[in-house]
Structure formats: C-alpha cells, structure tokens
Amino acid sequence: AISIAPSRTDTMEDAKEVAPTTELYYPRKCSATNRLIAAKDHASVQINIGHVDVNGTYHNEYTTFALCGYIRFKGRADDAINRLAAEAKLMRAMDSFPHPSKASMDEED
C-alpha cells in the first residue's frame, strides 16, 4: 500500500478552513478626541476608574478611558479625565467647585 502525502498547498487550505484567522490587535479610540490610537503610540494610556458607593466602597465595577499620546503631550490629560468622569456621572463637573483663589478670599472676610 503506497500512500501519497498531500502537497503543502492542500494542507494549508485545509488549515484555513478549520481555523479562521483572528485579529490579534484591536485599535482603540481616544476617549477625549475620538482619534484612533495607533499601535506605535507608546505614550497612550488606558485608565480604569473604579465606581464607589456613598461610603467609598468599591464594588468591582469600573469605567475605562483611553487617552492618546497627543493629549498627554499637550498637557490636557487632567482636564480630559475630569470632563470624561463628569460626563459619565462619576464626579461633579469641575466648574461646580469654587476657584481656589475665590475660596481663600472668602475666608479672609
């Protein structure tokens, strides 16, 4: 009994039918600018902000924000996180807090 081994192309075609290719890289979008974050953007960060109750207890829930390197480079990451957290109802908007210079003037009177 002589068996003929399948050619290399036959086995590759069979492999494609059995196991479909899966993507290993899923691009993210910057939460502040809606820009795609490139794979080579090594300055980008992804931050999980935990949800806490009134007593400050964490209950295994969080909201994820991704910031591109451009926002961080321009020094706008802090403002972006504050704005995104306020929009997600994780905190009050920053303009609802008194300005530090006005708060110190009220104490002097």
Tab-separated table of C-alpha atoms in Angstrom:
chain	number	residue	atom	x	y	z
A	1	ALA	CA	0.000	0.000	0.000
A	2	ILE	CA	1.607	3.154	-1.226
A	3	SER	CA	0.255	6.345	0.316
A	4	ILE	CA	0.732	9.657	-1.341
A	5	ALA	CA	1.313	12.508	1.081
A	6	PRO	CA	-0.783	15.610	0.409
A	7	SER	CA	1.058	18.513	-1.083
A	8	ARG	CA	1.901	21.541	1.064
A	9	THR	CA	-0.806	23.695	-0.546
A	10	ASP	CA	-3.513	21.138	0.245
A	11	THR	CA	-2.694	21.173	3.956
A	12	MET	CA	-2.576	24.974	4.083
A	13	GLU	CA	-6.035	25.196	2.504
A	14	ASP	CA	-7.366	22.671	4.986
A	15	ALA	CA	-5.879	24.655	7.855
A	16	LYS	CA	-7.616	27.817	6.673
A	17	GLU	CA	-10.949	26.018	6.607
A	18	VAL	CA	-10.511	24.591	10.092
A	19	ALA	CA	-9.166	27.610	11.964
A	20	PRO	CA	-10.177	31.061	10.750
A	21	THR	CA	-7.670	33.806	11.336
A	22	THR	CA	-8.327	36.007	14.334
A	23	GLU	CA	-7.192	39.549	14.775
A	24	LEU	CA	-4.562	39.998	17.466
A	25	TYR	CA	-4.717	43.800	17.512
A	26	TYR	CA	-7.875	45.797	18.042
A	27	PRO	CA	-7.298	49.541	17.689
A	28	ARG	CA	-8.577	51.768	20.486
A	29	LYS	CA	-10.048	55.232	20.219
A	30	CYS	CA	-9.067	58.142	22.408
A	31	SER	CA	-11.949	58.895	24.767
A	32	ALA	CA	-11.208	62.629	24.683
A	33	THR	CA	-10.672	63.221	20.946
A	34	ASN	CA	-12.193	60.125	19.255
A	35	ARG	CA	-8.933	59.672	17.328
A	36	LEU	CA	-7.703	56.157	16.661
A	37	ILE	CA	-4.764	55.280	18.887
A	38	ALA	CA	-2.008	53.865	16.697
A	39	ALA	CA	-0.133	50.728	17.666
A	40	LYS	CA	3.091	52.756	17.841
A	41	ASP	CA	1.638	55.416	20.174
A	42	HIS	CA	3.620	54.379	23.230
A	43	ALA	CA	2.568	57.485	25.170
A	44	SER	CA	-1.106	56.453	25.187
A	45	VAL	CA	-2.689	55.140	28.382
A	46	GLN	CA	-5.827	53.274	29.326
A	47	ILE	CA	-7.222	54.087	32.761
A	48	ASN	CA	-9.885	52.196	34.709
A	49	ILE	CA	-11.770	54.386	37.196
A	50	GLY	CA	-13.493	52.360	39.888
A	51	HIS	CA	-17.080	53.012	40.914
A	52	VAL	CA	-17.595	53.566	44.634
A	53	ASP	CA	-20.736	53.940	46.712
A	54	VAL	CA	-21.557	56.758	49.145
A	55	ASN	CA	-19.317	55.173	51.803
A	56	GLY	CA	-16.358	54.915	49.413
A	57	THR	CA	-16.567	51.120	48.991
A	58	TYR	CA	-15.514	49.671	45.644
A	59	HIS	CA	-17.866	47.040	44.162
A	60	ASN	CA	-15.913	45.553	41.201
A	61	GLU	CA	-17.291	47.986	38.615
A	62	TYR	CA	-15.218	50.435	36.640
A	63	THR	CA	-15.274	52.738	33.631
A	64	THR	CA	-12.412	52.605	31.141
A	65	PHE	CA	-10.959	55.675	29.448
A	66	ALA	CA	-8.196	55.655	26.820
A	67	LEU	CA	-6.084	58.750	26.185
A	68	CYS	CA	-3.816	59.176	23.179
A	69	GLY	CA	-0.268	60.425	23.499
A	70	TYR	CA	-1.183	63.716	21.815
A	71	ILE	CA	-3.495	64.718	24.692
A	72	ARG	CA	-0.852	63.764	27.239
A	73	PHE	CA	1.888	65.603	25.329
A	74	LYS	CA	-0.177	68.794	25.200
A	75	GLY	CA	-0.815	68.627	28.967
A	76	ARG	CA	-4.575	68.245	28.594
A	77	ALA	CA	-4.947	64.762	30.098
A	78	ASP	CA	-6.050	66.020	33.535
A	79	ASP	CA	-8.798	68.205	32.074
A	80	ALA	CA	-9.865	65.406	29.737
A	81	ILE	CA	-10.184	62.865	32.570
A	82	ASN	CA	-12.156	65.362	34.675
A	83	ARG	CA	-14.506	66.110	31.767
A	84	LEU	CA	-14.983	62.430	30.884
A	85	ALA	CA	-15.605	61.469	34.517
A	86	ALA	CA	-18.171	64.258	34.883
A	87	GLU	CA	-19.935	63.168	31.675
A	88	ALA	CA	-20.026	59.578	32.981
A	89	LYS	CA	-21.538	60.884	36.270
A	90	LEU	CA	-18.536	59.638	38.248
A	91	MET	CA	-17.960	63.102	39.746
A	92	ARG	CA	-19.335	66.625	39.638
A	93	ALA	CA	-18.191	68.929	36.867
A	94	MET	CA	-15.081	70.933	37.731
A	95	ASP	CA	-16.824	74.261	37.129
A	96	SER	CA	-19.207	73.455	40.014
A	97	PHE	CA	-16.310	73.757	42.505
A	98	PRO	CA	-15.203	77.224	43.684
A	99	HIS	CA	-11.936	78.539	42.301
A	100	PRO	CA	-9.138	78.255	44.929
A	101	SER	CA	-8.370	81.985	44.811
A	102	LYS	CA	-12.029	82.870	45.396
A	103	ALA	CA	-12.305	80.372	48.254
A	104	SER	CA	-9.295	81.923	50.027
A	105	MET	CA	-10.758	85.450	49.584
A	106	ASP	CA	-13.999	84.352	51.258
A	107	GLU	CA	-12.078	83.053	54.278
A	108	GLU	CA	-10.268	86.389	54.769
A	109	ASP	CA	-13.525	88.416	55.023
